[in-house]
Coordinates of C-alpha atoms in Angstrom, one line a residue:
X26 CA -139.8 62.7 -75.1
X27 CA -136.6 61.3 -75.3
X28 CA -135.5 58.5 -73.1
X29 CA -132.4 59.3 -70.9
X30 CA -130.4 56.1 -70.5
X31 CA -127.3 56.1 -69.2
X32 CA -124.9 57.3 -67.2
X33 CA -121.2 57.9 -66.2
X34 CA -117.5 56.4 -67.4
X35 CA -114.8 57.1 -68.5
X36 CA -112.7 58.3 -71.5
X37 CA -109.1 58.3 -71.8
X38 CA -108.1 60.4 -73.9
X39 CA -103.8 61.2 -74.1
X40 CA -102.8 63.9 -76.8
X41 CA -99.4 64.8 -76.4
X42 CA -98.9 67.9 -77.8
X43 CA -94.3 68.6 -78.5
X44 CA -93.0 72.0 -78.9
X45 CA -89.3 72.6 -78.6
X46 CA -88.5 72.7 -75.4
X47 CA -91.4 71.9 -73.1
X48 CA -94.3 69.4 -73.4
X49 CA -98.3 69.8 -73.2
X50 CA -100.7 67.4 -73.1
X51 CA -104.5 66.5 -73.4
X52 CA -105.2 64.2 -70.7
X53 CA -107.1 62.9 -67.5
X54 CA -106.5 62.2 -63.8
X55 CA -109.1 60.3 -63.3
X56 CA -112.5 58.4 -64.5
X57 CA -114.7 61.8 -67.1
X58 CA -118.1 61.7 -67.5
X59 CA -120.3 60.4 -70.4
X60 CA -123.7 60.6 -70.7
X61 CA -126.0 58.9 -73.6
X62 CA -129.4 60.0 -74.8
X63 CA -131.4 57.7 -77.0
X64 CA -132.1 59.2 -80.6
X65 CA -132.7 58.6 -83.8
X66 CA -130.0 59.5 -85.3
X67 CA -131.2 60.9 -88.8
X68 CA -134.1 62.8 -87.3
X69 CA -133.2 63.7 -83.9
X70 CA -131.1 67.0 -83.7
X71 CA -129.6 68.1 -79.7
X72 CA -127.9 71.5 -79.3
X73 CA -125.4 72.0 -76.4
X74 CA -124.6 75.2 -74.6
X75 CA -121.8 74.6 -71.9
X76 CA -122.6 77.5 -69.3
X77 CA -119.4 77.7 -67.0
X78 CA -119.1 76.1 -63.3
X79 CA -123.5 76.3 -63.8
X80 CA -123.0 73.3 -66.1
X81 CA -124.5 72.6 -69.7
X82 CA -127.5 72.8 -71.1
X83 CA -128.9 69.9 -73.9
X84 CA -132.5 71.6 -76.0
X85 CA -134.0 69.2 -79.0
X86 CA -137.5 69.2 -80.7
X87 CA -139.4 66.4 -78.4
X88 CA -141.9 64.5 -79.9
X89 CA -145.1 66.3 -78.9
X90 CA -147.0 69.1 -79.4
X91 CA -149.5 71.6 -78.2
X92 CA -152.6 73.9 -79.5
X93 CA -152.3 77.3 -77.9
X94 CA -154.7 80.2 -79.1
X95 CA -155.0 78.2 -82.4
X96 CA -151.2 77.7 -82.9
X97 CA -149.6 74.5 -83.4
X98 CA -146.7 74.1 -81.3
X99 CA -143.8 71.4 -80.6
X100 CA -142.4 71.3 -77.5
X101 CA -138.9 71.1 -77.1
X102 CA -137.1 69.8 -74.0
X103 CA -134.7 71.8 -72.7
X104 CA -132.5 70.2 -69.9
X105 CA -129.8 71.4 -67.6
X106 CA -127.0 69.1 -66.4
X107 CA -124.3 70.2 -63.8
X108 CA -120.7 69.5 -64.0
X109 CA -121.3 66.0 -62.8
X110 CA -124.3 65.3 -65.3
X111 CA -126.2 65.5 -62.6
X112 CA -130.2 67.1 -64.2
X113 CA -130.7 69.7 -62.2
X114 CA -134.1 71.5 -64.4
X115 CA -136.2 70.5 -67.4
X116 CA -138.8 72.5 -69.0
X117 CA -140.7 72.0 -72.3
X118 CA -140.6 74.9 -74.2
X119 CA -143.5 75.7 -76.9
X120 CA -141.9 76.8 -80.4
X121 CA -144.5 77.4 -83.3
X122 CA -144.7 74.3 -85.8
X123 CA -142.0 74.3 -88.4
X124 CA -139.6 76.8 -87.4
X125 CA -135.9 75.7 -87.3
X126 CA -133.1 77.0 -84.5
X127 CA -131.3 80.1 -86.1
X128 CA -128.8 80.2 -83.3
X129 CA -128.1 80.6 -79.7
X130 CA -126.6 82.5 -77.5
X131 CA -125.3 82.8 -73.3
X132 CA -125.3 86.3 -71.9
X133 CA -124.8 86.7 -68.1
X134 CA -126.8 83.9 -66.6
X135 CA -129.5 83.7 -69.5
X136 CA -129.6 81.2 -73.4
X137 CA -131.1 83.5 -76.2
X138 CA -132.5 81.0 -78.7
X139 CA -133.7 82.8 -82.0
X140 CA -136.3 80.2 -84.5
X141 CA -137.1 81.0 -88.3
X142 CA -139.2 79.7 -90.5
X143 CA -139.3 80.6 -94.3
X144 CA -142.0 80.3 -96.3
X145 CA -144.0 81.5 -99.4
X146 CA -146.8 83.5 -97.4
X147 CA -145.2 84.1 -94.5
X148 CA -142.6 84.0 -91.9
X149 CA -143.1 83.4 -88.2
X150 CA -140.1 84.0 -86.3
X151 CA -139.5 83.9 -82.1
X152 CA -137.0 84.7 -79.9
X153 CA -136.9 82.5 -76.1
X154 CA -135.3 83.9 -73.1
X155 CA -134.3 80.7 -70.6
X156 CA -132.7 81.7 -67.2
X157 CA -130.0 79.1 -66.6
X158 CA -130.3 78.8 -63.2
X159 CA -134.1 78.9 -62.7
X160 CA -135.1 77.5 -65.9
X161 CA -137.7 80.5 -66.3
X162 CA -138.8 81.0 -70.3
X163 CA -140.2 83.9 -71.9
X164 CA -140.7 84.1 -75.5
X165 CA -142.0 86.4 -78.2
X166 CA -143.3 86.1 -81.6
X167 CA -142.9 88.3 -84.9
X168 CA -143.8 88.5 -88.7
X169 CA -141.4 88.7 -91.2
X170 CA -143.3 87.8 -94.4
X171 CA -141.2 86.7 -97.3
X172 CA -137.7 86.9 -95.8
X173 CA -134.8 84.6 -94.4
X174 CA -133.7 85.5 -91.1
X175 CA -130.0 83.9 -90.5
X176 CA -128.1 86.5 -88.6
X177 CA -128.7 86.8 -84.5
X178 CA -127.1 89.0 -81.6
X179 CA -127.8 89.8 -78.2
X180 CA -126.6 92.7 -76.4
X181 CA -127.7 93.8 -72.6
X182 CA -130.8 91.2 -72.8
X183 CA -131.7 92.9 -76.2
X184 CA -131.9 90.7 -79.0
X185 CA -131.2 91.8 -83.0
X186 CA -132.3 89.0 -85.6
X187 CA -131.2 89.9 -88.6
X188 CA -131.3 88.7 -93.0
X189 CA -133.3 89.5 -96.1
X190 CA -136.4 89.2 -98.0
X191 CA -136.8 87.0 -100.7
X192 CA -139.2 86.2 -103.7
X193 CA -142.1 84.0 -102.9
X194 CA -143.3 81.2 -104.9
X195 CA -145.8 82.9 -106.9
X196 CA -143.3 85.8 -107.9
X197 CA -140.5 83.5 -109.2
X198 CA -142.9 81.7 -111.0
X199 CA -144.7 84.9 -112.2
X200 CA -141.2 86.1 -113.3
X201 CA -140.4 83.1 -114.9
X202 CA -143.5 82.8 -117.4
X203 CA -142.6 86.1 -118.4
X204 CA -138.9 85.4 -119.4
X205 CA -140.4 82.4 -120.9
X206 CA -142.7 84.9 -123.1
X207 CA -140.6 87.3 -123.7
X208 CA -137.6 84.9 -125.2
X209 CA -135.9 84.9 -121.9
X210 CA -134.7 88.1 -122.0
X211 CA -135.2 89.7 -119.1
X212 CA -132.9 86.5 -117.4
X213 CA -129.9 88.2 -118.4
X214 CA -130.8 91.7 -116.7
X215 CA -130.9 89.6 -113.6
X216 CA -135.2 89.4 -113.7
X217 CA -135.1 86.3 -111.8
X218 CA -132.8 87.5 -108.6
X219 CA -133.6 90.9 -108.3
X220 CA -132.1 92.7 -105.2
X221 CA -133.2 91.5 -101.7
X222 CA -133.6 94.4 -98.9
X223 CA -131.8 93.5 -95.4
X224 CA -134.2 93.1 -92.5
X225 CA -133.5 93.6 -89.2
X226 CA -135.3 93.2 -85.7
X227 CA -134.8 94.4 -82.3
X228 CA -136.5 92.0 -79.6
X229 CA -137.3 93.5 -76.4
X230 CA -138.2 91.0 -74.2
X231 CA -139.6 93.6 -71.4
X232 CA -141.5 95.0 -73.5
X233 CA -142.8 91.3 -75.2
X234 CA -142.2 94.2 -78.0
X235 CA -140.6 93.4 -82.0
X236 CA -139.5 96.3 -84.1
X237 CA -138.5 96.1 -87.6
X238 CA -135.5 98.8 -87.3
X239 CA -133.6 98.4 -90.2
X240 CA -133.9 101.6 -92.8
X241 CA -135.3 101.2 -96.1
X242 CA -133.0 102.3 -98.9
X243 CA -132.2 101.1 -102.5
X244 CA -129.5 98.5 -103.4
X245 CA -129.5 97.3 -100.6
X246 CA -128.3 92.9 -100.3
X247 CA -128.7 91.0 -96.7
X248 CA -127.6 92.4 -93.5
X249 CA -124.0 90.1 -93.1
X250 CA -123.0 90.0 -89.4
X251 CA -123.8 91.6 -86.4
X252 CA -121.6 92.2 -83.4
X253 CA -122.4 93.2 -79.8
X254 CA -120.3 96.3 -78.4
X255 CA -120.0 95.3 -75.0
X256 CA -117.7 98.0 -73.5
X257 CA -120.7 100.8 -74.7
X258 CA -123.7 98.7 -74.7
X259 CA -124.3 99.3 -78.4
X260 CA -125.0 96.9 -81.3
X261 CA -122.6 97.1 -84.6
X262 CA -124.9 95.8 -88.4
X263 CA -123.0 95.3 -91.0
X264 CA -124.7 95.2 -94.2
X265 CA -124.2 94.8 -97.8
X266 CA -125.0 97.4 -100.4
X267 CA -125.1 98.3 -103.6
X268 CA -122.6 101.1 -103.9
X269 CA -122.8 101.4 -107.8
X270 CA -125.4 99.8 -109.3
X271 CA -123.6 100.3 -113.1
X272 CA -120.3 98.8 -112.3
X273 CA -122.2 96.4 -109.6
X274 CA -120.1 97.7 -107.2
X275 CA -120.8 96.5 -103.6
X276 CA -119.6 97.4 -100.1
X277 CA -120.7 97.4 -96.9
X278 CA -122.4 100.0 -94.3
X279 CA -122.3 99.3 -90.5
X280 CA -125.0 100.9 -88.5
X281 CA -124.4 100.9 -84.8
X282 CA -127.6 101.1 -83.0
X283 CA -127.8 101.4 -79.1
X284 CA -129.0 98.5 -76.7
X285 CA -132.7 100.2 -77.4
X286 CA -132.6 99.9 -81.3
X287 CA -132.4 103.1 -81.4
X288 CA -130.1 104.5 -84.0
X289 CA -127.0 106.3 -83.3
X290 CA -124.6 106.8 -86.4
X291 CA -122.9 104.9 -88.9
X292 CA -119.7 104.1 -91.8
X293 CA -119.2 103.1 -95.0
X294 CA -116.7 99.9 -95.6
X295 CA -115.5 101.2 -98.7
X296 CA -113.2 98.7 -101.6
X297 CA -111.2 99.5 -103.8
X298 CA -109.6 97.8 -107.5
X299 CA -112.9 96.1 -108.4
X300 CA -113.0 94.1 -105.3
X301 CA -116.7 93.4 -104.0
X302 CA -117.1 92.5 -101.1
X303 CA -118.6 89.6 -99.7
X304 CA -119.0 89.8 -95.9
X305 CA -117.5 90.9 -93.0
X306 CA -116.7 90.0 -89.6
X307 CA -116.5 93.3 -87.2
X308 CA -114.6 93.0 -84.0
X309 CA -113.3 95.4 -81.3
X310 CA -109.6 95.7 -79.8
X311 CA -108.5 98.2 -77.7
X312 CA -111.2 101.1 -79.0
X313 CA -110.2 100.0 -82.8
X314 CA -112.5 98.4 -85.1
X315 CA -111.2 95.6 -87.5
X316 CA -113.1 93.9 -90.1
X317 CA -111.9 91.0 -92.1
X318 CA -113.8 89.5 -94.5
X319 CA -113.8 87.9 -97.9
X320 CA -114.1 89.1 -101.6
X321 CA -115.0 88.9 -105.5
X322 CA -112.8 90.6 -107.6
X323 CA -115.0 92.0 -110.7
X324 CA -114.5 90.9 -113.8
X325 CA -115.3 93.1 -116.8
X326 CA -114.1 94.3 -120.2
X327 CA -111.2 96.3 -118.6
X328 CA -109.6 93.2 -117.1
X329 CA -110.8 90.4 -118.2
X330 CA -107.8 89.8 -120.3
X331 CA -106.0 90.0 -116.5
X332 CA -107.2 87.2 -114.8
X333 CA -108.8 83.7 -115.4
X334 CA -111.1 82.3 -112.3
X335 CA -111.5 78.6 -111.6
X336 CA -114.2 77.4 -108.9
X337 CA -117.3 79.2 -107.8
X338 CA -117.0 81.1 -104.6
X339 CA -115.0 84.1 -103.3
X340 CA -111.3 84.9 -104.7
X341 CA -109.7 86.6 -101.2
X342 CA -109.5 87.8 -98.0
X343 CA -109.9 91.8 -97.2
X344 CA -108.9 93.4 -93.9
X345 CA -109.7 96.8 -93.0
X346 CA -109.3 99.0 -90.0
X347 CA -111.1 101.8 -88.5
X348 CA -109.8 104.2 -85.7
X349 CA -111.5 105.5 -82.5
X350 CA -113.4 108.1 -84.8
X351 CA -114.6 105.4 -87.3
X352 CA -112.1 106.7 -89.9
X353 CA -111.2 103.6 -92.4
X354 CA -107.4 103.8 -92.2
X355 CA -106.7 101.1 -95.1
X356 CA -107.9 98.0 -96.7
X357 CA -105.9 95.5 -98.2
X358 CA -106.7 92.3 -100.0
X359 CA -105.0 89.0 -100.4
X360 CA -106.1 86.6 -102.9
X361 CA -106.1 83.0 -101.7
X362 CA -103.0 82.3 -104.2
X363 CA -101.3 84.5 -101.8
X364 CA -101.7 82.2 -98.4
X365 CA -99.4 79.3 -98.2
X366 CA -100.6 76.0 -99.1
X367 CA -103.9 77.0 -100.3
X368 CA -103.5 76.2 -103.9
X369 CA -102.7 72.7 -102.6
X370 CA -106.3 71.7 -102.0
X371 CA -107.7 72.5 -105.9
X372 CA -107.2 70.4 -108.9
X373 CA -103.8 69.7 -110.0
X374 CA -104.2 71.3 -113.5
X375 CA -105.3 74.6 -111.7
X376 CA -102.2 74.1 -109.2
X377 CA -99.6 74.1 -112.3
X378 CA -100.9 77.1 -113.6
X379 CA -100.8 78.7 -110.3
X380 CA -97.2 77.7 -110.3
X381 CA -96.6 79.2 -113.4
X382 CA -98.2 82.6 -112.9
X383 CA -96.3 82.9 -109.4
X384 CA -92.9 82.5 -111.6
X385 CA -94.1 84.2 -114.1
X386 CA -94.2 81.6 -117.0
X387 CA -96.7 80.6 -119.3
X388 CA -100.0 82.0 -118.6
X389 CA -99.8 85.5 -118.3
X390 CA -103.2 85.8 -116.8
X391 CA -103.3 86.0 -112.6
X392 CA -105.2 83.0 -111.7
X393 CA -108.2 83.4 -109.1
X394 CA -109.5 80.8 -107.1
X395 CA -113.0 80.4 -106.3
X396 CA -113.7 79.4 -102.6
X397 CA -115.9 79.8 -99.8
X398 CA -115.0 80.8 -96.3
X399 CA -116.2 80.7 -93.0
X400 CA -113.9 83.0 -90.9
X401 CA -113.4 83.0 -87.2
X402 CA -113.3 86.1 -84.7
X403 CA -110.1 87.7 -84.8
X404 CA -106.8 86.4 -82.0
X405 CA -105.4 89.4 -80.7
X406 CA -102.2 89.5 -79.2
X407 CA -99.1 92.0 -78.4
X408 CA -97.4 91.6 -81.8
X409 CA -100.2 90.1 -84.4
X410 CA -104.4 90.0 -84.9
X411 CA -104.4 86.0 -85.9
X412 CA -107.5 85.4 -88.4
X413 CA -108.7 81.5 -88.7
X414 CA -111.3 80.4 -91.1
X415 CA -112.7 77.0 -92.4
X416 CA -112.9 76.6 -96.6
X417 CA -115.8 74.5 -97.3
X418 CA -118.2 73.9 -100.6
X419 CA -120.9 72.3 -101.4
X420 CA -120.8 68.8 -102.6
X421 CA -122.8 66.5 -105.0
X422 CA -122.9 63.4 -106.6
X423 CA -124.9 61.9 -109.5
X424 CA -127.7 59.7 -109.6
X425 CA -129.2 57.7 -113.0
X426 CA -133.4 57.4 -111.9
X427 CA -135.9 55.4 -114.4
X428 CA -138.1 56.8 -115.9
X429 CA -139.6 60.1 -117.2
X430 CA -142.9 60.5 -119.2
X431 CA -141.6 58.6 -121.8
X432 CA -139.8 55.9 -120.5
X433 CA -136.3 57.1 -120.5
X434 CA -133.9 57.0 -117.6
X435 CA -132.4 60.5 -116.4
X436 CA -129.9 61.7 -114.2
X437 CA -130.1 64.4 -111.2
X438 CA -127.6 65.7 -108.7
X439 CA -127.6 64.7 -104.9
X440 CA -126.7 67.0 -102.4
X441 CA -124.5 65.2 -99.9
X442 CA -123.3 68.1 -97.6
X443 CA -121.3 71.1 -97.5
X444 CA -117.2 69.9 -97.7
X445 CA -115.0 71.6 -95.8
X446 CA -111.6 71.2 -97.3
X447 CA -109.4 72.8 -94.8
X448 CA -108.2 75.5 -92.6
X449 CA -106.4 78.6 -93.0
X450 CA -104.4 80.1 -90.2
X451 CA -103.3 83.8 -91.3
X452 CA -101.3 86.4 -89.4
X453 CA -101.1 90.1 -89.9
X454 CA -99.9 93.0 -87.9
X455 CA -102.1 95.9 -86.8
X456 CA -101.3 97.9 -90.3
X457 CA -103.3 94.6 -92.3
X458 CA -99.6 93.1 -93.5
X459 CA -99.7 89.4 -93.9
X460 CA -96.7 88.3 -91.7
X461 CA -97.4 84.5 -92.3
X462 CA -99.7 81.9 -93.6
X463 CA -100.4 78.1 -93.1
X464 CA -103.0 75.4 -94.0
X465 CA -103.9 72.5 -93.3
X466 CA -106.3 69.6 -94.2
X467 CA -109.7 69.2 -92.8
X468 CA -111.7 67.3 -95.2
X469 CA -115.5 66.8 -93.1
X470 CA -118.6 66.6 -94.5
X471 CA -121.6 67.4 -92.7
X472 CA -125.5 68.8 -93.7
X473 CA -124.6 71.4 -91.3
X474 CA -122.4 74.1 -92.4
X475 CA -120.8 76.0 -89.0
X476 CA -117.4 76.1 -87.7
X477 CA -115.8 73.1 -86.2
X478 CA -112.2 74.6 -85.4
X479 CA -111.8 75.2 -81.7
X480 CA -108.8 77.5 -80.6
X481 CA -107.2 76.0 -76.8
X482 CA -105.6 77.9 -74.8
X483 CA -102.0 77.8 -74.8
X484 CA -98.9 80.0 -74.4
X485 CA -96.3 80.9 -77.2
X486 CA -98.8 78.5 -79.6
X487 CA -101.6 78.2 -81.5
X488 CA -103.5 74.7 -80.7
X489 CA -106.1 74.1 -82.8
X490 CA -108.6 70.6 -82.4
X491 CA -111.9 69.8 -83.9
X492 CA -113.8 66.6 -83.0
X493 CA -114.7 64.9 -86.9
X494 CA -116.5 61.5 -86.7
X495 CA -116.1 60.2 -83.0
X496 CA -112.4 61.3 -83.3
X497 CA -110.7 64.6 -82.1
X498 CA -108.1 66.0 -84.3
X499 CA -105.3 68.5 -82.5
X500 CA -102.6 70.4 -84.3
X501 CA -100.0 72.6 -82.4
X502 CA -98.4 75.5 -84.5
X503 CA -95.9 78.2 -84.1
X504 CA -95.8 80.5 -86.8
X505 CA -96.6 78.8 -89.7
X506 CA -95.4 75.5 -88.4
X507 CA -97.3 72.8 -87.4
X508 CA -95.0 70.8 -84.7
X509 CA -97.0 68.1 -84.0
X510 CA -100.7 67.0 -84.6
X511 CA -102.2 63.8 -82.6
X512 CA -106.2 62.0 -82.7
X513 CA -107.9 60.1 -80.4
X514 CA -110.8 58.2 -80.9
X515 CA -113.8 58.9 -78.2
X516 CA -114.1 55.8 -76.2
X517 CA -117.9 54.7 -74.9
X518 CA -119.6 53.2 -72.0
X519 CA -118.1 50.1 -71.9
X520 CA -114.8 49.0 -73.6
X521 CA -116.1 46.0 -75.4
X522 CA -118.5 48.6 -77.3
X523 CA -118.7 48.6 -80.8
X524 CA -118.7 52.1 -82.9
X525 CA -120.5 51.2 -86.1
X526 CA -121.0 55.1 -87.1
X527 CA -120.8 58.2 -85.9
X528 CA -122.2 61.7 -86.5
X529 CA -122.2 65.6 -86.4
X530 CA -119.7 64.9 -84.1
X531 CA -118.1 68.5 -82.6
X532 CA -116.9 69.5 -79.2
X533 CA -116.9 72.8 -77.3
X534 CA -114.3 75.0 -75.1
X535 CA -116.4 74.7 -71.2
X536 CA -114.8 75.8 -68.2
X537 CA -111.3 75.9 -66.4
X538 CA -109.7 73.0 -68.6
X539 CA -112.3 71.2 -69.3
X540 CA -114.2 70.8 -72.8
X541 CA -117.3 69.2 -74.0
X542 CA -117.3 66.6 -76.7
X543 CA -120.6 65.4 -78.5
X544 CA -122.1 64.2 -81.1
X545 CA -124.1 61.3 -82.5
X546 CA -123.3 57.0 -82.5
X547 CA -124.2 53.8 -83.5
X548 CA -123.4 51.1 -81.1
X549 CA -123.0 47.3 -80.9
X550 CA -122.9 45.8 -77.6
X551 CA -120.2 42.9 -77.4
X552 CA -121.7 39.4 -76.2
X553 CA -119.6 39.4 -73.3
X554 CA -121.2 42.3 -72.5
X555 CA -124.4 40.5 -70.1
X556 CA -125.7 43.8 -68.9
X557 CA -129.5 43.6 -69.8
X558 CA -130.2 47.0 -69.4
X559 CA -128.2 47.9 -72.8
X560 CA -129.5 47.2 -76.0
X561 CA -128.0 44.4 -78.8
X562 CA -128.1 47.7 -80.7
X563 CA -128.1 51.3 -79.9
X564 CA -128.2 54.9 -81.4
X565 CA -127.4 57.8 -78.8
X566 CA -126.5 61.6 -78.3
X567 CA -123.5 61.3 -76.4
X568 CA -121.4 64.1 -74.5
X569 CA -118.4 63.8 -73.1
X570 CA -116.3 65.7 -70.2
X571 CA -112.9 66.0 -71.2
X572 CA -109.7 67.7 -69.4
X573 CA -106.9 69.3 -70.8
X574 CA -103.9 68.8 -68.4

């Protein structure tokens, strides 16, 4: 188990945040709270839940384990601290060996935790109810063989784990020998990735009861996103099909299932102009369904003399609509050339010729851009839905290793993290019409791939802030302006402390005006430092209480 070592102190943190006529700020009235957790920082991985007035919770894999009914088990330590970082619970918690955290979620006063664990034979999976208060755990175990679950919701204590299958070892490799054989051949009718059918679970704990409820059906991709429907109790899937298997035409189906798993009805997303799309992100305003998402636009024989695509990734952003009677009103899509700014964070060969095609000159093809997103739930407000999303890839660099079989050196890539370039703030009305757009640079890079962006509450504005490598970032915009932007560096125990590195840093949004910053440090103690309690030398968790005046 990890050793708790200290303790309490301050952070001062100023951000002074301008708009035109009055002034806002990020500050403290008096001594915050830090605590530290000695970790190894490459191994050891902490998760933080901030749970209201209640407090936080901190869960990690501990170091031991346990053999129940034949099952390997490591325990993780779960830990609840109050708004003073006082510990007010710990329990160890059993999770079967090997399976990673999907996510987690706080519903009423209960965390949902959801574990996966792919493999070639078969795939454990389990779902862990803690009460925050009590500290109570239940937990149940399913059987997904073959599949990746990455997708998790939980609605009236029911929980829906959702994803695909996928090929196991011995049928890619199967598949493979017989390309080899047959000259390959069967690669280019897509042999290798054939089409994966979406999975999905309903979790009763109740019942300690697991029900694959997902239909079977043909052309079928990965079940995308699901969304709980909390003014009816139901639970929204959407999933990615196959519409037309001939022109590989995709779209996407939403299934809305009640808090049983029981299914009630369902829609079709439909596209339009060659558009497939990607994913989808459902949210509920006001008894109106919108969707926004992102998109591939087809490229075939009819208009491939149209457009040119550089980068690997999506090319857009959709937005759809449906009313109280699940009618789709309209879809519209914006290619990322559209958004101000965005064009700014690719090559500047490509950015010329984006240039050029926006005036018209030279190339006569419409130039696409390849990019990944991860988009945020929708902003609603009286006059415009405000859609924020993070543009990330994945990164590599090159290594020369000696030797092969024969002696010769040879070169492979290196994954070093998923990059995530910058931000894209977009406005649109409640028809789908982009009012205004803005961007601005990011530029993280971390092995975990999530949203970093946190939204602050404030009025007439949009204040965004993200805590990158022991520093938080803050940028105020109205409209498409950014009117000021400010970092602070996260101060440690003591003053004279040394950061040498920091990582996976992040903060969250916790209660009132307060929000939680965390992440990972190496530390040097300063000789005048002649506290023998602290290390020459140490590597912590830390979190941080922080107030936003």
């Amino acid at each position: 188990m990890k050793k708790l070592l200290i303790v309490s102190i301050r952070i001062s943190i100023l951000l002074i945040i301008f708009t035109i006529i009055i002034e806002k700020s990020f500050s403290q009235t008096k001594d915050l709270l830090r605590k530290e957790i000695e970790a190894n920082v490459k191994s050891d991985e902490f998760y933080v839940v901030p749970v209201k007035e209640t407090g936080v919770i901190i869960f990690s894999e501990g170091d031991e384990s346990v053999k129940q009914n034949k099952v390997k088990s490591d325990l993780w330590i779960v830990t609840l601290y109050d708004t003073e970082f006082n510990q007010k619970w710990q329990r160890e918690v059993p999770i079967a060996e090997g399976l990673k955290l999907v996510d987690k979620i706080i519903e009423d006063d209960y965390l949902y935790l959801a574990f996966d664990q792919t493999g070639p034979k078969k795939n454990t999976f389990q779902a862990v109810k803690i009460g925050v208060k009590e500290g109570d755990v239940k937990i149940v175990t399913g059987e997904a063989p073959n599949s990746v679950l990455n997708v998790f919701s939980v609605n009236n204590g029911k929980v829906f784990l959702g994803g695909a299958t996928t090929l196991t070892g011995g049928q890619r490799f199967s598949r493979i020998m017989v390309s080899y054989c047959t000259c390959f051949i069967p690669v280019f009718f897509g042999y290798l990735n054939p089409p994966s059918d979406p999975l999905l679970y309903h979790i009763d704990f109740s019942k300690s009861k697991v029900t694959n409820i997902h239909p079977k059906e043909k052309g079928c991709l990965a079940v995308t996103d699901i969304n709980a429907l909390k003014s009816s109790n139901q639970t929204e899937v959407l999933t990615s099909i196959m519409l037309d298997k001939k022109k590989k035409q995709t779209g996407i189906v939403s299934r809305v299932y009640d808090d049983n798993g029981k299914f009630v009805r369902e829609y079709t997303i439909k596209s339009k102009l060659n558009n497939l799309l990607s994913k989808g992100f459902v949210s509920e305003h006001n008894g109106i369904k919108y969707i926004v998402g992102t998109y591939k636009k087809r490229i075939d024989k009819s208009n491939k003399d149209k457009y040119k695509t550089y980068g690997v990734g999506d090319n857009g952003v959709y937005f759809t609509m449906f009313d109280e009677k699940e009618k789709q009103k309209f879809i519209k899509f914006y290619e990322f050339t559209k958004f101000d700014g965005f064009e700014g964070f690719v090559n500047k060969g490509v950015n010329k010729k984006i240039k050029k095609s926006k005036k018209g000159n030279g190339n006569k093809k419409n130039i696409l851009i390849g990019y990944n997103l991860l988009v945020h739930k929708p902003i609603y407000t009286e006059n415009e839905i405000l859609t924020i999303s993070e543009a990330y890839y994945a990164e590599y660099h090159t290594e020369t290793r000696c030797c092969d079989s024969q002696g010769r050196s040879y070169t492979v890539s290196v994954f070093d993290g998923w990059r995530t370039t910058h931000a894209l703030i977009a406005s649109f009305d409640y028809e789908g019409e982009l009012l205004w757009s803005t961007t601005f640079a990011i530029g993280t890079l971390s092995f975990d791939l999530k949203r970093r962006i946190r939204v602050l509450p404030q009025e007439n504005r949009t204040v965004l802030a993200f805590n990158y490598d022991g520093t938080i970032y803050t940028k105020a915009i109205i409209n498409k302006e950014v009117i000021d932007e400010s970092t602070v560096e996260i101060e440690t125990n003591f003053g004279s402390d040394k950061v040498k590195s920091n990582y996976k840093s992040d903060m969250e949004y916790w209660y009132d005006n307060y929000y939680i910053a965390y992440g990972y440090q190496k530390i040097k103690k300063d000789k005048e430092n002649k506290n023998k309690d602290i290390k020459k030398k140490r590597k912590v968790f830390y979190f941080n209480k922080i107030q936003v005046d």
